[in-house]
Amino acid sequence: MESLQNEKMSQPYDSWIPVPYVHVNESGETEVTCIARGQPGHFDEHNVSCKVAKEMEGLITYQPNEELISHVIELSSQDGHNQLKHPIYVAIPHVLSRSTAQSKEAVVKAMVEGEWKDLPTRDITFDTHKDTKFAQAEVRHLTTLLVMSRFKRDYITLMPNKGCKAVSSFDQRITLDIEKDTLVKKEHFLLQVQPVDSGTLQDFRSRQPQGKSLLSSSSIVYTQWETIQFKKPIQVTLPCPPNPAKAKKLALARKLKEEKMKNPAKPPASNRKSNVNIK
């Protein structure tokens, strides 16, 4: 029925029948709005409606570095009871590209009491829609949903009586070394890495006078802690930013190699062999 990314364990809903909800886009083509799955005997697909809610886009609030990558969809019940007795799993198609997915992740958000709340999200694909990427979340209340992209986050739990080496899932060269007895109590912290590409660097140079002398930059590491003070310092390791001159040479060499592969040189006429059959 489906294949999951970064997840090999089977889930209870794996055997549940996926129910696609569709809409007609502005070009007159039929598109999948979402795919829902509910526990057999407790989910009535005809009692749930799903539609694209463009009028809700004006109510979206964005956190830093977030971008909308899906339609805003509205789930509602035909009988007016939007609170579900049994949760359903809703997969929403999105447009996060493969290259962007190296540093960013898709997250489903739901409108809860007038605010957008993050829902635990999983990347998922369906065999019936192999060319479409979906972000899936568990839904217990029929409401408005959307998919945002943001830089990948690592949520890490630390114990005060143990040392730990936290490693970024985006770049394993980025680490935080926490010695034993650094923390006062059990700690949950967030680690997020923002890569800095040449376009971002050039934009910063053009807008900030103090940035004109900046040649290169490493990724930006953001952490969020419950604890304000530490007993011992934490060592952060970052890879050195690339040498801009060397990076240009590598980019040029890569470009020449690609052009050579696209247009291979033909051998000289004198070296060409002709096949002659002698009887």
PDB file of C-alpha atoms in Angstrom:
ATOM      1  CA  MET A   1       0.000   0.000   0.000  1.00  0.00           C
ATOM      2  CA  GLU A   2       2.691   2.480   0.915  1.00  0.00           C
ATOM      3  CA  SER A   3       6.336   3.020   1.706  1.00  0.00           C
ATOM      4  CA  LEU A   4       7.577   5.082   4.633  1.00  0.00           C
ATOM      5  CA  GLN A   5      10.715   7.196   4.786  1.00  0.00           C
ATOM      6  CA  ASN A   6      13.023   6.761   7.770  1.00  0.00           C
ATOM      7  CA  GLU A   7      10.614   4.297   9.353  1.00  0.00           C
ATOM      8  CA  LYS A   8      10.715   0.514   9.034  1.00  0.00           C
ATOM      9  CA  MET A   9       8.363  -0.485  11.852  1.00  0.00           C
ATOM     10  CA  SER A  10       4.819  -1.306  10.813  1.00  0.00           C
ATOM     11  CA  GLN A  11       2.043   0.896  12.150  1.00  0.00           C
ATOM     12  CA  PRO A  12      -1.540  -0.006  13.140  1.00  0.00           C
ATOM     13  CA  TYR A  13      -2.957   1.958  10.211  1.00  0.00           C
ATOM     14  CA  ASP A  14      -0.849   0.124   7.615  1.00  0.00           C
ATOM     15  CA  SER A  15      -3.750  -2.226   6.902  1.00  0.00           C
ATOM     16  CA  TRP A  16      -6.414   0.495   6.940  1.00  0.00           C
ATOM     17  CA  ILE A  17      -7.900   1.491   3.592  1.00  0.00           C
ATOM     18  CA  PRO A  18      -6.625   4.895   2.363  1.00  0.00           C
ATOM     19  CA  VAL A  19      -9.445   7.204   1.281  1.00  0.00           C
ATOM     20  CA  PRO A  20      -8.442   9.933  -1.204  1.00  0.00           C
ATOM     21  CA  TYR A  21     -10.273  13.258  -1.256  1.00  0.00           C
ATOM     22  CA  VAL A  22      -9.854  15.252  -4.468  1.00  0.00           C
ATOM     23  CA  HIS A  23     -10.577  18.683  -5.900  1.00  0.00           C
ATOM     24  CA  VAL A  24     -10.429  20.333  -9.321  1.00  0.00           C
ATOM     25  CA  ASN A  25      -7.654  22.920  -9.616  1.00  0.00           C
ATOM     26  CA  GLU A  26      -7.690  26.177 -11.582  1.00  0.00           C
ATOM     27  CA  SER A  27      -6.470  24.354 -14.700  1.00  0.00           C
ATOM     28  CA  GLY A  28      -9.428  21.993 -14.592  1.00  0.00           C
ATOM     29  CA  GLU A  29      -7.298  19.051 -13.475  1.00  0.00           C
ATOM     30  CA  THR A  30      -8.180  16.714 -10.633  1.00  0.00           C
ATOM     31  CA  GLU A  31      -5.744  16.815  -7.706  1.00  0.00           C
ATOM     32  CA  VAL A  32      -5.528  14.933  -4.443  1.00  0.00           C
ATOM     33  CA  THR A  33      -6.487  17.197  -1.547  1.00  0.00           C
ATOM     34  CA  CYS A  34      -5.555  14.669   1.125  1.00  0.00           C
ATOM     35  CA  ILE A  35      -5.637  10.955   1.884  1.00  0.00           C
ATOM     36  CA  ALA A  36      -7.293   9.876   5.128  1.00  0.00           C
ATOM     37  CA  ARG A  37      -7.299   6.573   6.967  1.00  0.00           C
ATOM     38  CA  GLY A  38      -9.430   5.598   9.921  1.00  0.00           C
ATOM     39  CA  GLN A  39      -9.959   2.500  11.999  1.00  0.00           C
ATOM     40  CA  PRO A  40     -12.366   0.117  10.226  1.00  0.00           C
ATOM     41  CA  GLY A  41     -15.795   0.231  11.791  1.00  0.00           C
ATOM     42  CA  HIS A  42     -15.167   3.651  13.340  1.00  0.00           C
ATOM     43  CA  PHE A  43     -14.389   5.808  10.297  1.00  0.00           C
ATOM     44  CA  ASP A  44     -17.136   6.824   7.895  1.00  0.00           C
ATOM     45  CA  GLU A  45     -15.484   8.416   4.867  1.00  0.00           C
ATOM     46  CA  HIS A  46     -18.814   9.857   3.730  1.00  0.00           C
ATOM     47  CA  ASN A  47     -19.228  11.747   7.008  1.00  0.00           C
ATOM     48  CA  VAL A  48     -15.935  13.610   6.540  1.00  0.00           C
ATOM     49  CA  SER A  49     -15.459  16.283   3.899  1.00  0.00           C
ATOM     50  CA  CYS A  50     -12.172  17.823   2.816  1.00  0.00           C
ATOM     51  CA  LYS A  51     -11.766  20.968   0.736  1.00  0.00           C
ATOM     52  CA  VAL A  52      -9.099  23.506  -0.197  1.00  0.00           C
ATOM     53  CA  ALA A  53      -9.566  26.624   1.946  1.00  0.00           C
ATOM     54  CA  LYS A  54      -7.730  29.429   0.153  1.00  0.00           C
ATOM     55  CA  GLU A  55      -9.562  32.010   2.242  1.00  0.00           C
ATOM     56  CA  MET A  56      -7.606  30.752   5.272  1.00  0.00           C
ATOM     57  CA  GLU A  57      -4.200  31.604   3.773  1.00  0.00           C
ATOM     58  CA  GLY A  58      -4.518  35.161   5.060  1.00  0.00           C
ATOM     59  CA  LEU A  59      -4.721  33.842   8.625  1.00  0.00           C
ATOM     60  CA  ILE A  60      -1.450  31.911   8.483  1.00  0.00           C
ATOM     61  CA  THR A  61       1.240  32.931  10.954  1.00  0.00           C
ATOM     62  CA  TYR A  62       4.811  32.040  10.036  1.00  0.00           C
ATOM     63  CA  GLN A  63       7.644  31.202  12.390  1.00  0.00           C
ATOM     64  CA  PRO A  64      11.222  32.137  11.339  1.00  0.00           C
ATOM     65  CA  ASN A  65      12.398  30.268   8.212  1.00  0.00           C
ATOM     66  CA  GLU A  66       9.004  28.640   7.608  1.00  0.00           C
ATOM     67  CA  GLU A  67       7.396  28.357   4.173  1.00  0.00           C
ATOM     68  CA  LEU A  68       3.971  27.101   3.095  1.00  0.00           C
ATOM     69  CA  ILE A  69       4.392  24.046   0.833  1.00  0.00           C
ATOM     70  CA  SER A  70       0.836  22.733   0.532  1.00  0.00           C
ATOM     71  CA  HIS A  71      -2.745  23.805   0.111  1.00  0.00           C
ATOM     72  CA  VAL A  72      -4.576  24.899   3.215  1.00  0.00           C
ATOM     73  CA  ILE A  73      -7.242  22.231   3.671  1.00  0.00           C
ATOM     74  CA  GLU A  74     -10.340  22.203   5.824  1.00  0.00           C
ATOM     75  CA  LEU A  75     -11.720  19.002   7.328  1.00  0.00           C
ATOM     76  CA  SER A  76     -15.291  19.013   8.587  1.00  0.00           C
ATOM     77  CA  SER A  77     -18.035  16.592   9.548  1.00  0.00           C
ATOM     78  CA  GLN A  78     -21.314  16.251   7.711  1.00  0.00           C
ATOM     79  CA  ASP A  79     -23.180  15.768  11.000  1.00  0.00           C
ATOM     80  CA  GLY A  80     -21.522  18.767  12.670  1.00  0.00           C
ATOM     81  CA  HIS A  81     -19.520  16.741  15.208  1.00  0.00           C
ATOM     82  CA  ASN A  82     -15.892  17.625  14.515  1.00  0.00           C
ATOM     83  CA  GLN A  83     -14.522  15.935  17.630  1.00  0.00           C
ATOM     84  CA  LEU A  84     -13.505  12.392  16.682  1.00  0.00           C
ATOM     85  CA  LYS A  85     -14.002   9.435  19.016  1.00  0.00           C
ATOM     86  CA  HIS A  86     -11.187   7.622  17.237  1.00  0.00           C
ATOM     87  CA  PRO A  87      -8.259   9.437  15.581  1.00  0.00           C
ATOM     88  CA  ILE A  88      -7.690   9.358  11.849  1.00  0.00           C
ATOM     89  CA  TYR A  89      -4.441   9.762   9.929  1.00  0.00           C
ATOM     90  CA  VAL A  90      -4.387  12.482   7.296  1.00  0.00           C
ATOM     91  CA  ALA A  91      -1.695  12.668   4.597  1.00  0.00           C
ATOM     92  CA  ILE A  92      -1.370  16.007   2.781  1.00  0.00           C
ATOM     93  CA  PRO A  93       0.548  16.366  -0.516  1.00  0.00           C
ATOM     94  CA  HIS A  94       3.311  18.972  -0.538  1.00  0.00           C
ATOM     95  CA  VAL A  95       6.000  20.351  -2.857  1.00  0.00           C
ATOM     96  CA  LEU A  96       9.203  20.123  -0.805  1.00  0.00           C
ATOM     97  CA  SER A  97      11.915  19.404  -3.382  1.00  0.00           C
ATOM     98  CA  ARG A  98      14.503  16.657  -2.986  1.00  0.00           C
ATOM     99  CA  SER A  99      17.390  19.133  -2.816  1.00  0.00           C
ATOM    100  CA  THR A 100      15.628  21.272  -0.207  1.00  0.00           C
ATOM    101  CA  ALA A 101      14.758  18.168   1.821  1.00  0.00           C
ATOM    102  CA  GLN A 102      18.449  17.719   2.619  1.00  0.00           C
ATOM    103  CA  SER A 103      18.259  20.594   5.092  1.00  0.00           C
ATOM    104  CA  LYS A 104      14.516  21.103   5.619  1.00  0.00           C
ATOM    105  CA  GLU A 105      11.602  19.005   6.826  1.00  0.00           C
ATOM    106  CA  ALA A 106       7.849  19.061   6.323  1.00  0.00           C
ATOM    107  CA  VAL A 107       5.600  19.588   9.336  1.00  0.00           C
ATOM    108  CA  VAL A 108       1.797  19.454   9.506  1.00  0.00           C
ATOM    109  CA  LYS A 109       0.121  22.285  11.401  1.00  0.00           C
ATOM    110  CA  ALA A 110      -3.447  22.398  12.686  1.00  0.00           C
ATOM    111  CA  MET A 111      -5.659  25.297  13.683  1.00  0.00           C
ATOM    112  CA  VAL A 112      -6.384  24.762  17.388  1.00  0.00           C
ATOM    113  CA  GLU A 113      -8.370  27.390  19.289  1.00  0.00           C
ATOM    114  CA  GLY A 114      -7.306  30.117  16.883  1.00  0.00           C
ATOM    115  CA  GLU A 115      -3.598  29.205  16.818  1.00  0.00           C
ATOM    116  CA  TRP A 116      -1.465  27.058  14.514  1.00  0.00           C
ATOM    117  CA  LYS A 117      -0.051  24.073  16.384  1.00  0.00           C
ATOM    118  CA  ASP A 118       2.643  21.654  15.175  1.00  0.00           C
ATOM    119  CA  LEU A 119       1.552  18.029  14.893  1.00  0.00           C
ATOM    120  CA  PRO A 120       3.942  15.052  15.032  1.00  0.00           C
ATOM    121  CA  THR A 121       4.619  14.480  11.336  1.00  0.00           C
ATOM    122  CA  ARG A 122       5.916  11.631   9.203  1.00  0.00           C
ATOM    123  CA  ASP A 123       6.984  11.660   5.558  1.00  0.00           C
ATOM    124  CA  ILE A 124       5.009   9.125   3.577  1.00  0.00           C
ATOM    125  CA  THR A 125       4.408   7.999  -0.005  1.00  0.00           C
ATOM    126  CA  PHE A 126       1.701   5.885  -1.601  1.00  0.00           C
ATOM    127  CA  ASP A 127       2.169   3.402  -4.428  1.00  0.00           C
ATOM    128  CA  THR A 128      -0.870   4.911  -6.144  1.00  0.00           C
ATOM    129  CA  HIS A 129       0.777   8.364  -6.076  1.00  0.00           C
ATOM    130  CA  LYS A 130       4.479   7.586  -6.475  1.00  0.00           C
ATOM    131  CA  ASP A 131       5.373  11.030  -7.829  1.00  0.00           C
ATOM    132  CA  THR A 132       3.754  12.869  -4.917  1.00  0.00           C
ATOM    133  CA  LYS A 133       5.219  13.458  -1.464  1.00  0.00           C
ATOM    134  CA  PHE A 134       2.925  13.490   1.563  1.00  0.00           C
ATOM    135  CA  ALA A 135       3.233  14.652   5.165  1.00  0.00           C
ATOM    136  CA  GLN A 136       1.041  12.661   7.538  1.00  0.00           C
ATOM    137  CA  ALA A 137      -0.260  13.469  11.014  1.00  0.00           C
ATOM    138  CA  GLU A 138      -2.707  11.993  13.491  1.00  0.00           C
ATOM    139  CA  VAL A 139      -5.884  14.062  13.736  1.00  0.00           C
ATOM    140  CA  ARG A 140      -8.320  13.866  16.655  1.00  0.00           C
ATOM    141  CA  HIS A 141     -10.390  16.924  15.771  1.00  0.00           C
ATOM    142  CA  LEU A 142     -11.567  17.909  12.296  1.00  0.00           C
ATOM    143  CA  THR A 143     -10.076  21.326  11.633  1.00  0.00           C
ATOM    144  CA  THR A 144      -7.919  23.307   9.189  1.00  0.00           C
ATOM    145  CA  LEU A 145      -4.549  21.780   8.259  1.00  0.00           C
ATOM    146  CA  LEU A 146      -1.509  22.775   6.212  1.00  0.00           C
ATOM    147  CA  VAL A 147       2.104  21.737   5.637  1.00  0.00           C
ATOM    148  CA  MET A 148       5.064  24.018   6.337  1.00  0.00           C
ATOM    149  CA  SER A 149       8.747  23.513   5.623  1.00  0.00           C
ATOM    150  CA  ARG A 150      11.398  24.462   8.168  1.00  0.00           C
ATOM    151  CA  PHE A 151      15.017  23.621   8.909  1.00  0.00           C
ATOM    152  CA  LYS A 152      15.412  20.129  10.332  1.00  0.00           C
ATOM    153  CA  ARG A 153      15.176  19.845  14.094  1.00  0.00           C
ATOM    154  CA  ASP A 154      16.731  17.360  16.491  1.00  0.00           C
ATOM    155  CA  TYR A 155      15.045  16.896  19.866  1.00  0.00           C
ATOM    156  CA  ILE A 156      17.506  15.428  22.360  1.00  0.00           C
ATOM    157  CA  THR A 157      17.064  14.259  25.949  1.00  0.00           C
ATOM    158  CA  LEU A 158      20.024  14.500  28.339  1.00  0.00           C
ATOM    159  CA  MET A 159      20.576  13.077  31.820  1.00  0.00           C
ATOM    160  CA  PRO A 160      22.609  15.050  34.395  1.00  0.00           C
ATOM    161  CA  ASN A 161      24.710  12.084  35.534  1.00  0.00           C
ATOM    162  CA  LYS A 162      25.774  11.058  32.033  1.00  0.00           C
ATOM    163  CA  GLY A 163      27.931  12.640  29.374  1.00  0.00           C
ATOM    164  CA  CYS A 164      26.604  12.969  25.844  1.00  0.00           C
ATOM    165  CA  LYS A 165      27.693  13.859  22.333  1.00  0.00           C
ATOM    166  CA  ALA A 166      24.776  15.386  20.431  1.00  0.00           C
ATOM    167  CA  VAL A 167      25.091  15.093  16.648  1.00  0.00           C
ATOM    168  CA  SER A 168      23.117  17.047  14.052  1.00  0.00           C
ATOM    169  CA  SER A 169      21.050  14.867  11.719  1.00  0.00           C
ATOM    170  CA  PHE A 170      21.654  17.402   8.938  1.00  0.00           C
ATOM    171  CA  ASP A 171      25.455  17.470   9.212  1.00  0.00           C
ATOM    172  CA  GLN A 172      27.131  14.879  11.426  1.00  0.00           C
ATOM    173  CA  ARG A 173      30.248  17.041  11.625  1.00  0.00           C
ATOM    174  CA  ILE A 174      28.270  19.441  13.819  1.00  0.00           C
ATOM    175  CA  THR A 175      28.382  18.183  17.399  1.00  0.00           C
ATOM    176  CA  LEU A 176      27.828  19.316  20.978  1.00  0.00           C
ATOM    177  CA  ASP A 177      29.910  17.605  23.666  1.00  0.00           C
ATOM    178  CA  ILE A 178      28.249  17.703  27.085  1.00  0.00           C
ATOM    179  CA  GLU A 179      30.345  16.378  29.955  1.00  0.00           C
ATOM    180  CA  LYS A 180      28.959  14.438  32.901  1.00  0.00           C
ATOM    181  CA  ASP A 181      27.444  16.633  35.662  1.00  0.00           C
ATOM    182  CA  THR A 182      27.091  19.609  33.311  1.00  0.00           C
ATOM    183  CA  LEU A 183      23.326  19.733  33.864  1.00  0.00           C
ATOM    184  CA  VAL A 184      21.403  20.207  37.084  1.00  0.00           C
ATOM    185  CA  LYS A 185      18.439  18.057  36.037  1.00  0.00           C
ATOM    186  CA  LYS A 186      17.050  16.063  33.139  1.00  0.00           C
ATOM    187  CA  GLU A 187      17.142  18.239  30.033  1.00  0.00           C
ATOM    188  CA  HIS A 188      15.261  18.356  26.738  1.00  0.00           C
ATOM    189  CA  PHE A 189      16.821  20.591  24.127  1.00  0.00           C
ATOM    190  CA  LEU A 190      16.371  21.493  20.489  1.00  0.00           C
ATOM    191  CA  LEU A 191      19.194  21.509  17.934  1.00  0.00           C
ATOM    192  CA  GLN A 192      18.623  23.140  14.552  1.00  0.00           C
ATOM    193  CA  VAL A 193      21.110  23.855  11.764  1.00  0.00           C
ATOM    194  CA  GLN A 194      20.671  26.431   9.014  1.00  0.00           C
ATOM    195  CA  PRO A 195      23.062  26.051   6.075  1.00  0.00           C
ATOM    196  CA  VAL A 196      24.429  29.250   4.543  1.00  0.00           C
ATOM    197  CA  ASP A 197      24.700  29.033   0.761  1.00  0.00           C
ATOM    198  CA  SER A 198      26.428  31.448  -1.600  1.00  0.00           C
ATOM    199  CA  GLY A 199      23.144  33.185  -2.470  1.00  0.00           C
ATOM    200  CA  THR A 200      22.382  33.934   1.183  1.00  0.00           C
ATOM    201  CA  LEU A 201      25.935  35.151   1.704  1.00  0.00           C
ATOM    202  CA  GLN A 202      25.744  37.463  -1.310  1.00  0.00           C
ATOM    203  CA  ASP A 203      22.397  38.852  -0.143  1.00  0.00           C
ATOM    204  CA  PHE A 204      23.837  39.584   3.304  1.00  0.00           C
ATOM    205  CA  ARG A 205      26.813  41.376   1.768  1.00  0.00           C
ATOM    206  CA  SER A 206      24.589  43.583  -0.363  1.00  0.00           C
ATOM    207  CA  ARG A 207      22.283  44.590   2.508  1.00  0.00           C
ATOM    208  CA  GLN A 208      24.696  44.902   5.424  1.00  0.00           C
ATOM    209  CA  PRO A 209      27.681  47.307   5.238  1.00  0.00           C
ATOM    210  CA  GLN A 210      29.623  45.238   7.776  1.00  0.00           C
ATOM    211  CA  GLY A 211      29.129  42.139   5.638  1.00  0.00           C
ATOM    212  CA  LYS A 212      31.197  43.324   2.666  1.00  0.00           C
ATOM    213  CA  SER A 213      34.383  41.876   4.149  1.00  0.00           C
ATOM    214  CA  LEU A 214      32.748  38.499   4.852  1.00  0.00           C
ATOM    215  CA  LEU A 215      34.253  35.865   2.557  1.00  0.00           C
ATOM    216  CA  SER A 216      32.501  32.717   3.723  1.00  0.00           C
ATOM    217  CA  SER A 217      30.387  31.311   6.530  1.00  0.00           C
ATOM    218  CA  SER A 218      29.714  28.016   8.244  1.00  0.00           C
ATOM    219  CA  SER A 219      26.200  26.794   8.960  1.00  0.00           C
ATOM    220  CA  ILE A 220      24.266  28.594  11.697  1.00  0.00           C
ATOM    221  CA  VAL A 221      23.558  26.451  14.761  1.00  0.00           C
ATOM    222  CA  TYR A 222      20.515  27.236  16.889  1.00  0.00           C
ATOM    223  CA  THR A 223      19.813  25.577  20.240  1.00  0.00           C
ATOM    224  CA  GLN A 224      16.949  25.935  22.687  1.00  0.00           C
ATOM    225  CA  TRP A 225      17.331  24.746  26.270  1.00  0.00           C
ATOM    226  CA  GLU A 226      15.139  24.410  29.342  1.00  0.00           C
ATOM    227  CA  THR A 227      18.149  25.162  31.558  1.00  0.00           C
ATOM    228  CA  ILE A 228      19.581  28.676  31.726  1.00  0.00           C
ATOM    229  CA  GLN A 229      22.905  27.881  33.418  1.00  0.00           C
ATOM    230  CA  PHE A 230      25.342  24.983  33.129  1.00  0.00           C
ATOM    231  CA  LYS A 231      27.874  23.700  35.643  1.00  0.00           C
ATOM    232  CA  LYS A 232      30.443  23.111  32.907  1.00  0.00           C
ATOM    233  CA  PRO A 233      31.002  24.624  29.454  1.00  0.00           C
ATOM    234  CA  ILE A 234      29.623  22.817  26.411  1.00  0.00           C
ATOM    235  CA  GLN A 235      31.956  22.285  23.475  1.00  0.00           C
ATOM    236  CA  VAL A 236      30.447  23.007  20.053  1.00  0.00           C
ATOM    237  CA  THR A 237      32.198  21.686  16.942  1.00  0.00           C
ATOM    238  CA  LEU A 238      31.525  23.222  13.527  1.00  0.00           C
ATOM    239  CA  PRO A 239      33.177  22.450  10.185  1.00  0.00           C
ATOM    240  CA  CYS A 240      35.237  25.315   8.801  1.00  0.00           C
ATOM    241  CA  PRO A 241      33.520  27.224   5.987  1.00  0.00           C
ATOM    242  CA  PRO A 242      34.854  26.466   2.509  1.00  0.00           C
ATOM    243  CA  ASN A 243      37.575  28.602   0.967  1.00  0.00           C
ATOM    244  CA  PRO A 244      35.640  30.763  -1.557  1.00  0.00           C
ATOM    245  CA  ALA A 245      38.469  30.670  -4.119  1.00  0.00           C
ATOM    246  CA  LYS A 246      38.726  26.891  -3.874  1.00  0.00           C
ATOM    247  CA  ALA A 247      34.949  26.556  -4.049  1.00  0.00           C
ATOM    248  CA  LYS A 248      34.902  28.516  -7.327  1.00  0.00           C
ATOM    249  CA  LYS A 249      37.587  26.271  -8.817  1.00  0.00           C
ATOM    250  CA  LEU A 250      35.689  23.142  -7.780  1.00  0.00           C
ATOM    251  CA  ALA A 251      32.445  24.526  -9.209  1.00  0.00           C
ATOM    252  CA  LEU A 252      34.179  25.356 -12.516  1.00  0.00           C
ATOM    253  CA  ALA A 253      35.794  21.910 -12.698  1.00  0.00           C
ATOM    254  CA  ARG A 254      32.435  20.275 -11.980  1.00  0.00           C
ATOM    255  CA  LYS A 255      30.767  22.337 -14.712  1.00  0.00           C
ATOM    256  CA  LEU A 256      33.441  21.446 -17.280  1.00  0.00           C
ATOM    257  CA  LYS A 257      33.141  17.775 -16.381  1.00  0.00           C
ATOM    258  CA  GLU A 258      29.363  17.856 -16.815  1.00  0.00           C
ATOM    259  CA  GLU A 259      29.686  19.573 -20.200  1.00  0.00           C
ATOM    260  CA  LYS A 260      32.267  17.006 -21.284  1.00  0.00           C
ATOM    261  CA  MET A 261      29.943  14.161 -20.324  1.00  0.00           C
ATOM    262  CA  LYS A 262      27.072  15.750 -22.245  1.00  0.00           C
ATOM    263  CA  ASN A 263      29.205  16.398 -25.336  1.00  0.00           C
ATOM    264  CA  PRO A 264      31.885  13.689 -25.567  1.00  0.00           C
ATOM    265  CA  ALA A 265      34.694  14.406 -28.034  1.00  0.00           C
ATOM    266  CA  LYS A 266      34.624  12.392 -31.258  1.00  0.00           C
ATOM    267  CA  PRO A 267      37.799  10.461 -32.197  1.00  0.00           C
ATOM    268  CA  PRO A 268      39.856  11.824 -35.154  1.00  0.00           C
ATOM    269  CA  ALA A 269      38.926  10.464 -38.570  1.00  0.00           C
ATOM    270  CA  SER A 270      42.361   8.824 -38.991  1.00  0.00           C
ATOM    271  CA  ASN A 271      41.820   6.742 -35.866  1.00  0.00           C
ATOM    272  CA  ARG A 272      38.407   5.481 -36.834  1.00  0.00           C
ATOM    273  CA  LYS A 273      38.242   1.809 -37.739  1.00  0.00           C
ATOM    274  CA  SER A 274      36.166   0.353 -40.508  1.00  0.00           C
ATOM    275  CA  ASN A 275      34.819  -3.148 -40.431  1.00  0.00           C
ATOM    276  CA  VAL A 276      35.608  -5.178 -43.566  1.00  0.00           C
ATOM    277  CA  ASN A 277      34.260  -8.645 -44.098  1.00  0.00           C
ATOM    278  CA  ILE A 278      36.709 -10.867 -46.023  1.00  0.00           C
ATOM    279  CA  LYS A 279      35.355 -14.023 -47.538  1.00  0.00           C
TER     280      LYS A 279
END
